Short mmCIF file of C-alpha atoms in Angstrom, two decimals:
data_model
loop_
_atom_site.label_atom_id
_atom_site.label_comp_id
_atom_site.label_asym_id
_atom_site.label_seq_id
_atom_site.Cartn_x
_atom_site.Cartn_y
_atom_site.Cartn_z
CA MET P 221 -48.45 52.04 72.25
CA SER P 222 -50.73 51.09 69.35
CA ARG P 223 -49.74 48.24 67.03
CA PHE P 224 -49.68 50.69 64.08
CA LEU P 225 -47.26 53.01 65.94
CA ILE P 226 -45.08 50.05 66.92
CA ALA P 227 -44.88 48.95 63.27
CA VAL P 228 -44.14 52.46 62.01
CA THR P 229 -41.46 52.88 64.69
CA ALA P 230 -39.92 49.56 63.63
CA SER P 231 -39.95 50.69 60.02
CA ALA P 232 -38.30 53.98 60.95
CA ALA P 233 -35.62 52.12 62.90
CA LEU P 234 -34.97 49.93 59.86
CA LEU P 235 -34.59 53.02 57.67
CA LEU P 236 -32.28 54.77 60.14
CA SER P 237 -30.15 51.64 60.36
CA ALA P 238 -29.94 51.47 56.58
CA CYS P 239 -29.00 55.18 56.43
CA ALA P 240 -26.21 54.60 58.90
CA THR P 241 -24.75 51.73 56.93
CA THR P 242 -25.35 52.68 53.32
CA GLY P 243 -26.49 56.23 52.66
CA SER P 244 -27.26 57.26 49.10
CA ALA P 245 -23.77 58.17 47.93
CA PRO P 246 -22.24 55.74 45.42
CA GLN P 247 -19.47 53.51 46.79
CA ALA P 248 -17.69 52.18 43.72
CA SER P 249 -15.56 49.73 45.70
CA THR P 250 -18.55 47.90 47.19
CA GLU P 251 -19.23 44.47 45.66
CA PRO P 252 -22.92 43.79 44.89
CA GLY P 253 -22.69 40.46 46.69
CA ASP P 254 -21.76 42.34 49.86
CA VAL P 255 -24.59 44.84 49.46
CA ILE P 256 -27.38 42.34 48.77
CA THR P 257 -27.75 40.38 52.00
CA ALA P 258 -30.16 37.81 53.37
CA GLY P 259 -30.80 40.13 56.32
CA ALA P 260 -31.96 42.96 54.07
CA ILE P 261 -34.26 40.64 52.11
CA GLU P 262 -35.70 39.37 55.40
CA ALA P 263 -36.29 42.90 56.73
CA HIS P 264 -38.34 43.93 53.70
CA ILE P 265 -40.42 40.75 53.64
CA ARG P 266 -41.15 40.88 57.35
CA PHE P 267 -42.58 44.38 56.99
CA LEU P 268 -44.49 43.88 53.75
CA ALA P 269 -45.99 40.53 54.84
CA ASP P 270 -46.96 41.68 58.32
CA ASP P 271 -50.62 41.31 59.33
CA LEU P 272 -50.74 45.09 59.77
CA LEU P 273 -50.89 45.47 55.96
CA GLU P 274 -53.77 42.98 55.69
CA GLY P 275 -52.49 41.41 52.48
CA ARG P 276 -51.82 44.66 50.54
CA ASP P 277 -54.99 44.42 48.45
CA THR P 278 -55.32 47.02 45.70
CA GLY P 279 -57.13 50.16 46.80
CA THR P 280 -56.78 49.43 50.53
CA ARG P 281 -54.96 51.16 53.38
CA GLY P 282 -52.64 48.15 53.62
CA TYR P 283 -51.48 48.63 50.04
CA ASP P 284 -50.99 52.36 50.65
CA ILE P 285 -48.78 51.61 53.68
CA ALA P 286 -46.70 49.27 51.50
CA ALA P 287 -46.46 51.98 48.81
CA ALA P 288 -45.26 54.51 51.40
CA TYR P 289 -42.66 51.98 52.56
CA VAL P 290 -41.32 51.55 49.01
CA GLU P 291 -41.26 55.31 48.48
CA SER P 292 -39.23 55.77 51.67
CA HIS P 293 -36.62 53.34 50.35
CA PHE P 294 -36.55 54.99 46.94
CA ARG P 295 -35.85 58.28 48.74
CA LEU P 296 -33.21 56.66 50.94
CA LEU P 297 -31.42 55.30 47.88
CA GLY P 298 -31.49 58.67 46.16
CA LEU P 299 -33.78 57.56 43.34
CA GLU P 300 -35.59 60.45 41.67
CA PRO P 301 -39.41 60.56 41.61
CA GLY P 302 -40.79 59.16 38.35
CA ALA P 303 -44.51 59.97 38.38
CA SER P 304 -46.05 62.49 35.97
CA ASP P 305 -46.71 65.05 38.72
CA GLY P 306 -43.16 64.97 40.09
CA SER P 307 -43.98 62.61 42.97
CA TYR P 308 -43.25 58.89 43.32
CA HIS P 309 -46.90 57.81 43.03
CA GLU P 310 -48.47 57.44 39.57
CA PRO P 311 -52.25 56.86 39.87
CA VAL P 312 -53.76 54.03 37.83
CA PRO P 313 -57.36 54.68 36.61
CA LEU P 314 -58.90 51.53 38.06
CA GLN P 315 -62.54 50.58 38.40
CA ASN P 316 -64.56 47.80 39.96
CA MET P 317 -67.19 46.61 37.51
CA MET P 318 -69.89 43.94 37.54
CA ALA P 319 -72.28 42.67 34.88
CA ASP P 320 -75.93 42.72 35.92
CA PRO P 321 -77.16 39.11 35.48
CA ALA P 322 -80.81 40.26 35.43
CA ARG P 323 -80.16 42.30 32.30
CA ALA P 324 -77.84 39.86 30.55
CA ARG P 325 -79.30 38.30 27.40
CA LEU P 326 -78.22 35.75 24.83
CA ALA P 327 -80.82 34.40 22.39
CA ILE P 328 -80.24 31.98 19.49
CA ASN P 329 -82.72 32.40 16.66
CA GLY P 330 -85.11 34.08 19.08
CA GLU P 331 -84.80 31.43 21.83
CA ALA P 332 -83.45 32.96 25.05
CA LEU P 333 -80.82 31.06 27.05
CA GLU P 334 -80.44 31.18 30.83
CA HIS P 335 -77.64 33.31 32.25
CA GLY P 336 -75.43 31.43 34.69
CA THR P 337 -76.48 28.07 33.26
CA ASP P 338 -76.18 28.37 29.49
CA PHE P 339 -73.95 31.45 29.19
CA ILE P 340 -72.09 34.15 31.11
CA ILE P 341 -72.09 37.76 29.89
CA SER P 342 -68.91 39.71 30.63
CA ALA P 343 -68.88 43.15 32.22
CA HIS P 344 -67.92 45.84 29.69
CA THR P 345 -64.90 48.05 30.28
CA VAL P 346 -66.47 51.28 29.02
CA ARG P 347 -70.13 50.71 28.07
CA ASP P 348 -72.73 50.83 30.84
CA GLU P 349 -75.30 49.26 28.51
CA SER P 350 -75.11 47.73 25.04
CA SER P 351 -77.03 45.28 22.91
CA ILE P 352 -76.64 43.75 19.46
CA GLY P 353 -78.48 41.47 17.08
CA ALA P 354 -76.38 39.95 14.31
CA ASP P 355 -75.57 36.81 12.34
CA ALA P 356 -72.87 34.57 13.80
CA VAL P 357 -69.71 33.17 12.22
CA PHE P 358 -67.30 30.56 13.56
CA ALA P 359 -63.64 31.59 13.40
CA GLY P 360 -61.85 28.58 14.91
CA TYR P 361 -59.49 29.72 17.65
CA GLY P 362 -59.82 33.33 16.49
CA ILE P 363 -56.06 33.67 16.02
CA VAL P 364 -54.07 35.78 13.58
CA ALA P 365 -50.34 34.96 13.41
CA PRO P 366 -49.07 35.19 9.81
CA GLY P 367 -45.53 34.22 10.80
CA LEU P 368 -46.90 30.90 12.05
CA GLY P 369 -49.17 30.40 9.07
CA LEU P 370 -52.29 31.01 11.20
CA ASP P 371 -55.21 33.25 10.22
CA SER P 372 -58.62 32.20 11.48
CA TYR P 373 -60.22 35.10 9.59
CA ASP P 374 -58.79 34.34 6.16
CA GLY P 375 -61.65 34.68 3.66
CA LEU P 376 -64.20 35.26 6.43
CA ASP P 377 -66.36 38.41 6.50
CA VAL P 378 -67.05 39.33 10.14
CA GLU P 379 -67.96 43.01 9.70
CA GLY P 380 -70.87 43.76 12.07
CA ARG P 381 -71.21 40.08 12.98
CA ILE P 382 -70.83 38.08 16.18
CA VAL P 383 -67.70 35.93 16.16
CA VAL P 384 -67.83 32.52 17.86
CA LEU P 385 -64.42 31.18 18.98
CA LEU P 386 -62.91 28.20 20.73
CA ALA P 387 -60.98 28.99 23.91
CA GLY P 388 -57.29 28.13 23.79
CA ALA P 389 -54.87 27.72 20.89
CA PRO P 390 -53.42 24.93 18.72
CA GLY P 391 -51.45 22.48 20.83
CA ASP P 392 -48.23 22.51 18.80
CA LEU P 393 -47.25 26.11 19.63
CA PRO P 394 -44.47 27.11 22.05
CA SER P 395 -45.89 27.65 25.54
CA ASP P 396 -45.35 31.43 25.65
CA VAL P 397 -46.75 32.00 22.15
CA ALA P 398 -49.75 29.77 22.89
CA ALA P 399 -50.40 31.61 26.15
CA HIS P 400 -50.37 34.97 24.34
CA LEU P 401 -52.64 33.81 21.52
CA SER P 402 -55.04 32.10 23.96
CA ASN P 403 -55.52 35.32 25.89
CA ASN P 404 -59.13 36.55 25.54
CA ARG P 405 -57.94 40.14 25.30
CA THR P 406 -55.74 39.20 22.34
CA LYS P 407 -58.62 37.37 20.65
CA ALA P 408 -61.00 40.29 21.20
CA GLU P 409 -58.48 42.64 19.59
CA PHE P 410 -58.20 40.36 16.53
CA ALA P 411 -62.00 40.26 16.20
CA ALA P 412 -62.43 44.01 16.71
CA ALA P 413 -59.76 44.82 14.11
CA ARG P 414 -61.87 42.95 11.54
CA GLY P 415 -65.09 44.73 12.42
CA ALA P 416 -66.83 42.21 14.69
CA SER P 417 -69.52 43.64 16.97
CA GLY P 418 -69.62 40.79 19.49
CA VAL P 419 -67.61 37.78 20.67
CA ILE P 420 -68.67 34.43 22.13
CA VAL P 421 -65.91 32.19 23.51
CA ILE P 422 -66.63 28.47 23.86
CA MET P 423 -65.11 26.64 26.84
CA ALA P 424 -65.47 23.20 25.29
CA ASP P 425 -65.26 20.03 27.36
CA GLY P 426 -61.83 18.48 26.93
CA LEU P 427 -60.22 21.58 25.43
CA THR P 428 -59.83 23.87 28.45
CA ARG P 429 -58.15 23.52 31.83
CA PHE P 430 -61.34 24.48 33.64
CA PRO P 431 -64.87 23.46 32.62
CA PHE P 432 -67.57 26.03 31.87
CA SER P 433 -69.49 24.69 34.88
CA ARG P 434 -66.81 26.10 37.18
CA LEU P 435 -67.23 29.57 35.68
CA ALA P 436 -71.01 29.22 35.87
CA ALA P 437 -70.81 28.34 39.57
CA MET P 438 -68.80 31.52 40.21
CA ALA P 439 -71.36 33.56 38.25
CA ALA P 440 -74.06 32.43 40.67
CA ASN P 441 -72.42 34.68 43.27
CA PRO P 442 -71.09 37.56 41.17
CA ARG P 443 -68.23 39.65 42.49
CA PRO P 444 -66.87 42.90 41.09
CA ALA P 445 -64.00 42.51 38.65
CA MET P 446 -61.32 45.19 38.62
CA THR P 447 -59.93 46.59 35.39
CA VAL P 448 -58.14 49.60 33.97
CA ALA P 449 -60.76 52.07 32.77
CA ALA P 450 -61.11 52.12 28.97
CA ALA P 451 -58.10 49.88 28.42
CA ALA P 452 -58.83 46.21 29.04
CA SER P 453 -60.73 45.30 25.87
CA PRO P 454 -61.67 46.91 22.54
CA ALA P 455 -64.56 49.35 22.96
CA SER P 456 -65.90 48.40 19.51
CA ILE P 457 -66.92 44.98 20.83
CA GLU P 458 -70.44 45.68 22.08
CA VAL P 459 -71.02 42.48 24.08
CA SER P 460 -68.89 39.46 25.02
CA ALA P 461 -70.02 36.12 26.39
CA VAL P 462 -68.71 32.70 27.39
CA VAL P 463 -70.59 29.44 26.81
CA GLY P 464 -69.99 25.74 27.37
CA THR P 465 -70.40 22.68 25.17
CA ALA P 466 -74.21 22.43 25.48
CA SER P 467 -74.81 25.97 24.26
CA ALA P 468 -72.17 25.56 21.56
CA GLU P 469 -74.08 22.62 20.14
CA ARG P 470 -77.14 24.87 19.81
CA LEU P 471 -75.06 27.56 18.11
CA PHE P 472 -73.95 25.05 15.45
CA GLU P 473 -77.38 23.50 14.74
CA GLY P 474 -78.03 25.58 11.61
CA SER P 475 -74.52 25.25 10.18
CA GLY P 476 -74.73 21.67 8.97
CA ARG P 477 -71.72 20.89 11.19
CA ASP P 478 -71.69 18.82 14.36
CA PHE P 479 -69.89 20.68 17.15
CA SER P 480 -68.43 17.42 18.47
CA GLN P 481 -66.56 17.07 15.17
CA ILE P 482 -65.02 20.51 15.71
CA VAL P 483 -63.82 19.43 19.15
CA ASP P 484 -62.42 16.16 17.78
CA ALA P 485 -60.54 18.07 15.07
CA ALA P 486 -59.09 20.47 17.66
CA LEU P 487 -57.99 17.60 19.90
CA ALA P 488 -56.33 15.93 16.90
CA GLY P 489 -54.43 19.13 16.09
CA GLU P 490 -56.15 19.55 12.74
CA GLU P 491 -56.58 22.95 11.12
CA LEU P 492 -60.00 24.36 11.94
CA GLU P 493 -62.20 25.67 9.16
CA SER P 494 -63.97 29.03 9.56
CA PHE P 495 -67.54 29.37 8.30
CA ALA P 496 -70.94 31.08 8.76
CA LEU P 497 -73.17 29.48 11.39
CA ASN P 498 -76.44 30.49 9.69
CA THR P 499 -77.61 31.58 13.12
CA HIS P 500 -78.95 34.92 14.36
CA ILE P 501 -77.90 35.93 17.85
CA GLU P 502 -79.13 38.66 20.17
CA MET P 503 -76.91 39.75 23.07
CA ALA P 504 -77.20 42.43 25.74
CA GLN P 505 -75.26 43.54 28.80
CA ALA P 506 -75.47 46.14 31.56
CA THR P 507 -72.47 46.98 33.74
CA THR P 508 -72.20 48.84 37.04
CA ARG P 509 -68.86 50.37 37.96
CA GLU P 510 -67.11 52.43 40.62
CA PRO P 511 -63.62 54.01 40.64
CA VAL P 512 -60.77 52.57 42.71
CA VAL P 513 -57.82 54.66 43.91
CA SER P 514 -54.38 53.06 43.76
CA ALA P 515 -50.96 53.94 42.36
CA ASN P 516 -47.73 52.52 41.02
CA VAL P 517 -44.61 53.70 42.85
CA ILE P 518 -41.85 54.86 40.47
CA GLY P 519 -38.20 55.68 41.26
CA VAL P 520 -35.58 56.66 38.68
CA LEU P 521 -31.80 56.24 38.61
CA PRO P 522 -30.61 58.55 35.79
CA GLY P 523 -28.09 57.12 33.37
CA SER P 524 -24.55 58.45 33.13
CA ASP P 525 -23.99 58.25 29.36
CA PRO P 526 -25.22 61.31 27.41
CA ALA P 527 -26.02 59.16 24.37
CA LEU P 528 -27.70 56.25 26.20
CA SER P 529 -29.40 57.86 29.21
CA ALA P 530 -32.58 58.58 27.21
CA GLU P 531 -33.04 54.80 26.93
CA THR P 532 -34.51 53.19 30.02
CA VAL P 533 -34.38 49.73 31.55
CA VAL P 534 -37.64 49.25 33.47
CA VAL P 535 -37.47 46.96 36.53
CA THR P 536 -40.84 45.86 37.90
CA ALA P 537 -42.22 43.95 40.87
CA HIS P 538 -45.86 43.90 41.89
CA LEU P 539 -46.47 45.21 45.39
CA ASP P 540 -50.09 44.14 45.80
CA HIS P 541 -51.54 40.84 46.96
CA ILE P 542 -55.12 39.60 47.47
CA GLY P 543 -55.86 40.93 50.95
CA ILE P 544 -58.42 39.40 53.31
CA CYS P 545 -59.07 36.12 51.56
CA GLN P 546 -61.07 34.17 54.16
CA PRO P 547 -63.07 36.74 56.15
CA MET P 548 -64.55 34.34 58.72
CA ALA P 549 -61.51 32.09 59.14
CA GLU P 550 -59.14 32.11 62.11
CA ASN P 551 -56.26 33.03 59.78
CA ALA P 552 -58.04 35.37 57.40
CA ILE P 553 -55.16 37.30 55.80
CA CYS P 554 -53.37 36.35 52.61
CA ASN P 555 -50.08 38.08 53.44
CA GLY P 556 -48.27 37.33 50.17
CA ALA P 557 -44.81 36.79 51.66
CA LEU P 558 -43.59 35.04 48.51
CA ASP P 559 -46.19 36.62 46.21
CA ASN P 560 -44.79 39.20 45.99
CA ALA P 561 -43.10 40.68 49.05
CA SER P 562 -40.11 38.56 48.03
CA GLY P 563 -39.93 40.04 44.52
CA THR P 564 -40.34 43.57 45.88
CA ALA P 565 -37.53 42.93 48.36
CA ALA P 566 -35.31 41.67 45.53
CA MET P 567 -36.07 44.80 43.50
CA LEU P 568 -35.24 47.14 46.39
CA GLU P 569 -31.96 45.39 47.11
CA SER P 570 -30.90 45.19 43.45
CA ALA P 571 -31.58 48.95 43.32
CA ARG P 572 -29.38 49.43 46.39
CA ALA P 573 -26.53 47.52 44.77
CA LEU P 574 -26.89 49.49 41.54
CA VAL P 575 -26.83 52.83 43.40
CA GLN P 576 -23.70 51.88 45.35
CA GLY P 577 -21.75 50.85 42.25
CA PRO P 578 -20.71 52.84 39.21
CA ARG P 579 -23.64 54.74 37.70
CA PRO P 580 -25.05 52.70 34.78
CA ALA P 581 -24.99 54.15 31.25
CA ARG P 582 -28.75 53.84 30.71
CA THR P 583 -31.43 55.17 33.00
CA VAL P 584 -32.97 52.50 35.23
CA VAL P 585 -36.60 52.89 36.33
CA PHE P 586 -37.86 50.88 39.31
CA ILE P 587 -41.64 50.39 39.61
CA ALA P 588 -43.61 48.77 42.42
CA LEU P 589 -46.83 47.87 40.64
CA THR P 590 -50.41 47.84 41.84
CA ALA P 591 -53.24 45.51 40.80
CA GLU P 592 -51.19 42.65 39.38
CA GLU P 593 -53.48 40.25 41.19
CA LYS P 594 -56.49 41.87 39.50
CA GLY P 595 -55.22 41.07 36.00
CA LEU P 596 -51.81 42.77 35.57
CA LEU P 597 -53.57 46.14 35.60
CA GLY P 598 -50.87 48.42 37.03
CA SER P 599 -48.41 47.25 34.40
CA ALA P 600 -51.03 47.43 31.64
CA HIS P 601 -51.50 51.13 32.38
CA VAL P 602 -47.87 52.17 32.82
CA ALA P 603 -46.59 50.12 29.86
CA ALA P 604 -49.14 51.79 27.57
CA ASN P 605 -48.79 55.21 29.24
CA PRO P 606 -45.17 55.65 30.38
CA THR P 607 -44.47 58.79 32.38
CA PRO P 608 -42.06 61.41 30.95
CA ALA P 609 -39.38 60.33 33.43
CA MET P 610 -39.50 56.81 31.98
CA GLY P 611 -37.96 57.96 28.69
CA ARG P 612 -37.73 55.44 25.86
CA MET P 613 -38.27 51.96 27.29
CA VAL P 614 -35.83 49.46 25.75
CA ALA P 615 -36.12 46.55 28.20
CA ASN P 616 -38.22 45.26 31.07
CA ILE P 617 -36.93 42.96 33.82
CA ASN P 618 -39.71 41.62 36.00
CA LEU P 619 -39.36 40.11 39.49
CA ASP P 620 -42.33 38.08 40.64
CA MET P 621 -42.68 35.38 43.29
CA PRO P 622 -39.24 33.82 43.71
CA VAL P 623 -40.18 30.68 45.65
CA MET P 624 -37.38 30.91 48.20
CA LEU P 625 -38.26 27.73 50.09
CA TYR P 626 -35.33 25.65 48.83
CA GLU P 627 -31.83 26.00 47.46
CA PHE P 628 -32.40 26.46 43.74
CA SER P 629 -29.70 25.58 41.23
CA ASP P 630 -31.48 26.68 38.04
CA VAL P 631 -33.85 29.42 36.89
CA ILE P 632 -36.44 29.78 34.14
CA ALA P 633 -36.19 33.03 32.17
CA PHE P 634 -39.50 33.61 30.38
CA GLY P 635 -38.99 35.65 27.23
CA ALA P 636 -35.19 35.33 27.13
CA GLU P 637 -35.14 33.39 23.87
CA HIS P 638 -37.05 36.14 22.05
CA SER P 639 -34.52 38.98 22.28
CA THR P 640 -30.90 39.95 22.79
CA LEU P 641 -31.68 39.88 26.52
CA GLY P 642 -31.22 36.10 26.27
CA PRO P 643 -27.40 36.01 26.12
CA VAL P 644 -27.18 38.71 28.80
CA THR P 645 -29.42 36.63 31.05
CA ALA P 646 -27.44 33.44 30.42
CA GLN P 647 -24.18 35.16 31.37
CA ALA P 648 -25.66 36.70 34.52
CA VAL P 649 -27.11 33.37 35.63
CA ALA P 650 -23.79 31.64 35.02
CA ARG P 651 -21.96 34.23 37.15
CA ALA P 652 -24.29 33.30 40.00
CA GLY P 653 -23.46 29.62 39.57
CA VAL P 654 -26.88 28.44 38.38
CA SER P 655 -28.19 27.28 35.01
CA LEU P 656 -31.07 28.19 32.69
CA SER P 657 -33.90 25.72 32.10
CA PRO P 658 -36.96 25.70 29.82
CA ASP P 659 -40.49 26.22 31.15
CA PRO P 660 -41.27 23.07 33.21
CA ILE P 661 -45.00 23.75 33.58
CA PRO P 662 -46.23 25.19 30.24
CA GLU P 663 -49.82 24.21 31.07
CA GLN P 664 -49.85 26.98 33.71
CA SER P 665 -49.42 29.70 31.00
CA LEU P 666 -47.09 31.63 33.28
CA PHE P 667 -45.82 33.76 30.39
CA VAL P 668 -49.06 35.79 30.39
CA ARG P 669 -49.57 35.74 34.17
CA SER P 670 -46.97 38.29 35.25
CA ASP P 671 -46.37 41.96 34.56
CA HIS P 672 -43.64 41.63 31.92
CA TYR P 673 -46.37 40.45 29.53
CA ASN P 674 -47.82 43.95 29.21
CA PHE P 675 -44.43 45.35 28.21
CA VAL P 676 -44.15 42.58 25.61
CA ARG P 677 -47.54 43.67 24.26
CA GLU P 678 -46.15 47.20 23.89
CA GLY P 679 -43.12 45.96 21.94
CA VAL P 680 -40.56 46.13 24.76
CA PRO P 681 -38.12 43.16 25.02
CA SER P 682 -38.77 41.63 28.43
CA ILE P 683 -37.77 38.80 30.72
CA PHE P 684 -39.35 37.29 33.81
CA LEU P 685 -37.13 35.13 36.02
CA MET P 686 -38.54 32.26 38.10
CA THR P 687 -36.74 29.97 40.53
CA GLY P 688 -36.23 26.62 38.81
CA PHE P 689 -36.97 23.01 39.58
CA SER P 690 -33.41 21.74 40.22
CA SER P 691 -32.00 21.60 43.73
CA PRO P 692 -29.08 19.83 45.44
CA ASP P 693 -31.60 18.64 48.03
CA PRO P 694 -33.25 15.44 46.69
CA GLU P 695 -36.44 16.27 48.59
CA ASP P 696 -36.81 19.54 46.67
CA ASP P 697 -35.50 18.42 43.27
CA GLU P 698 -37.77 18.21 40.19
CA GLY P 699 -39.83 21.12 41.48
CA ALA P 700 -41.12 19.40 44.59
CA ALA P 701 -41.00 22.50 46.84
CA PHE P 702 -42.23 24.83 44.09
CA LEU P 703 -45.17 22.59 43.20
CA ARG P 704 -46.06 22.10 46.87
CA PHE P 705 -46.27 25.87 47.21
CA LEU P 706 -48.27 26.27 43.99
CA GLY P 707 -50.76 23.62 45.14
CA GLY P 708 -50.90 24.76 48.75
CA ASN P 709 -49.96 28.17 50.16
CA TYR P 710 -50.15 30.05 46.85
CA HIS P 711 -52.95 32.66 47.15
CA ALA P 712 -53.80 31.27 50.57
CA PRO P 713 -53.23 32.37 54.18
CA GLY P 714 -50.25 30.01 54.43
CA ASP P 715 -48.10 32.32 52.25
CA ASP P 716 -46.92 34.12 55.35
CA LEU P 717 -43.88 34.44 57.62
CA SER P 718 -44.48 31.03 59.21
CA GLN P 719 -43.09 29.32 56.09
CA PRO P 720 -39.46 28.10 56.17
CA LEU P 721 -38.31 31.06 54.07
CA ARG P 722 -34.74 30.84 52.74
CA PHE P 723 -33.66 34.48 52.81
CA ASP P 724 -30.23 33.50 51.52
CA GLN P 725 -31.93 32.21 48.36
CA GLY P 726 -33.85 35.48 48.12
CA ALA P 727 -30.51 37.31 48.19
CA LYS P 728 -29.15 34.99 45.48
CA PHE P 729 -32.20 35.69 43.34
CA ALA P 730 -31.77 39.45 43.82
CA LEU P 731 -28.10 39.22 42.89
CA ILE P 732 -28.91 37.38 39.65
CA ASN P 733 -31.40 40.10 38.75
CA TYR P 734 -28.91 42.82 39.67
CA GLU P 735 -26.38 41.24 37.30
CA ILE P 736 -28.97 41.23 34.50
CA ILE P 737 -30.06 44.82 35.16
CA SER P 738 -26.48 46.08 35.27
CA ALA P 739 -25.48 44.26 32.08
CA VAL P 740 -28.52 45.48 30.14
CA ALA P 741 -28.10 49.04 31.41
CA ASN P 742 -24.45 49.13 30.29
CA THR P 743 -24.36 47.18 27.04
CA SER P 744 -23.51 49.31 23.99
CA GLU P 745 -26.17 47.60 21.87
CA THR P 746 -29.78 48.60 22.46
CA PRO P 747 -31.84 45.50 23.34
CA ARG P 748 -33.94 44.25 20.42
CA TRP P 749 -36.19 41.38 19.46
CA ASN P 750 -34.56 38.52 17.62
CA ASP P 751 -35.44 38.43 13.94
CA ASP P 752 -37.12 35.04 14.31
CA SER P 753 -39.13 35.94 17.42
CA PHE P 754 -42.90 35.64 17.23
CA PHE P 755 -43.17 38.97 19.05
CA MET P 756 -41.46 40.75 16.15
CA GLN P 757 -44.75 40.30 14.23
#
């Protein structure tokens, strides 16, 4: 018998076993803690992280097998199909794209710089070719946040000009706000809204986590970047580039300002002045692209309340991982057991518990997302283009990479402090016997590195729960196990079934999320942003 047939037979046996024990009919007397079991979490992870799926990379057969597996469970649970065509699979218009280094150009006052050494031109989402010649202006961090008293463009005319920006954000901002404002997509949108035709981002020494030289080394061996067609960056920006400190110094030569003084001011937390650089820049790019076929998997549990069922609580977990990550190595597959077979398992089991209890008032939509590892692309598409079955989105609860390697006694709830989801989350966490903690690693910018971020960008109150850094085991307290994973098996072949996975902790994580989903789906008050939240702006 072939290995594929063995795996499919095992999957079918799992489904038949589940049918025999649960079925799809609601069982109001069943306690969620009895429904969500360590064994069920283990069964899902063992299938999704099997070598057969070859790391579930977007656009591959392995991902499609995983998507079929999720669909089969949605059907088993009685969830209705949520895609636009009446199926469970909603295609995402993805593309692989790559900038042609031979046709990339950046010249300062007529003097051409060297691509891959002095600058890197970005591939363009929609334009196969584009070029511009314009005067340059410096706009500090390129941030607009009136509620925080920040506007890098105040008094600065950038219409038709090339905007030069520092990477990052002021250091005194909350970690989630700083992560959002540091995002290059956010900065490009600010520049485009004010009429800029091009953007140059400076990765200055001492101001960024990674030096420009690291990006330049990657550019020497270009690889296709995946994006959502016509959605990742403003089309009005003709060309975008990244430079390091040496090229930045040349950009500032005609301004009468020393670039090192700009860096010193940024490091000191001083307000950065915006001004014309008195420099003419020419930029050009050419991009090759090819379509990629992949889909989100959407299942819907209709709400029971006639007045509230049009409002939907969207529960997300990314199904993809990074695939074959070391082609010539003995262990070549990045299986993604924790990232994010574990989150997908938690979503499926929280859905099971919700189906077997009283029907929630609001509609709950469960989505297994594609292309998270390519830049949160599956969520970017569906958050901006919800299907008709998704109704009016009022909340997003995102499950991503619970690090179930230790007994956790606290969780971090990204986004909870920004909306009325915060108190609901606190109560759910307390019922599970754990506590809430603030972000322990703000330098990692985790707030913008998972799929809830795209729902935030669309104005939907959202939370993303992460296993915390407190544990009753002294060897795993203060984040020891989490940080070991982040610095070791994360995005590596070691994130597989050989790890000492704590499936009981996966079940606890799923139960916490079930409690949150159930509370949000049944509360009489529609979730809303807090009046003092930055994301109300």
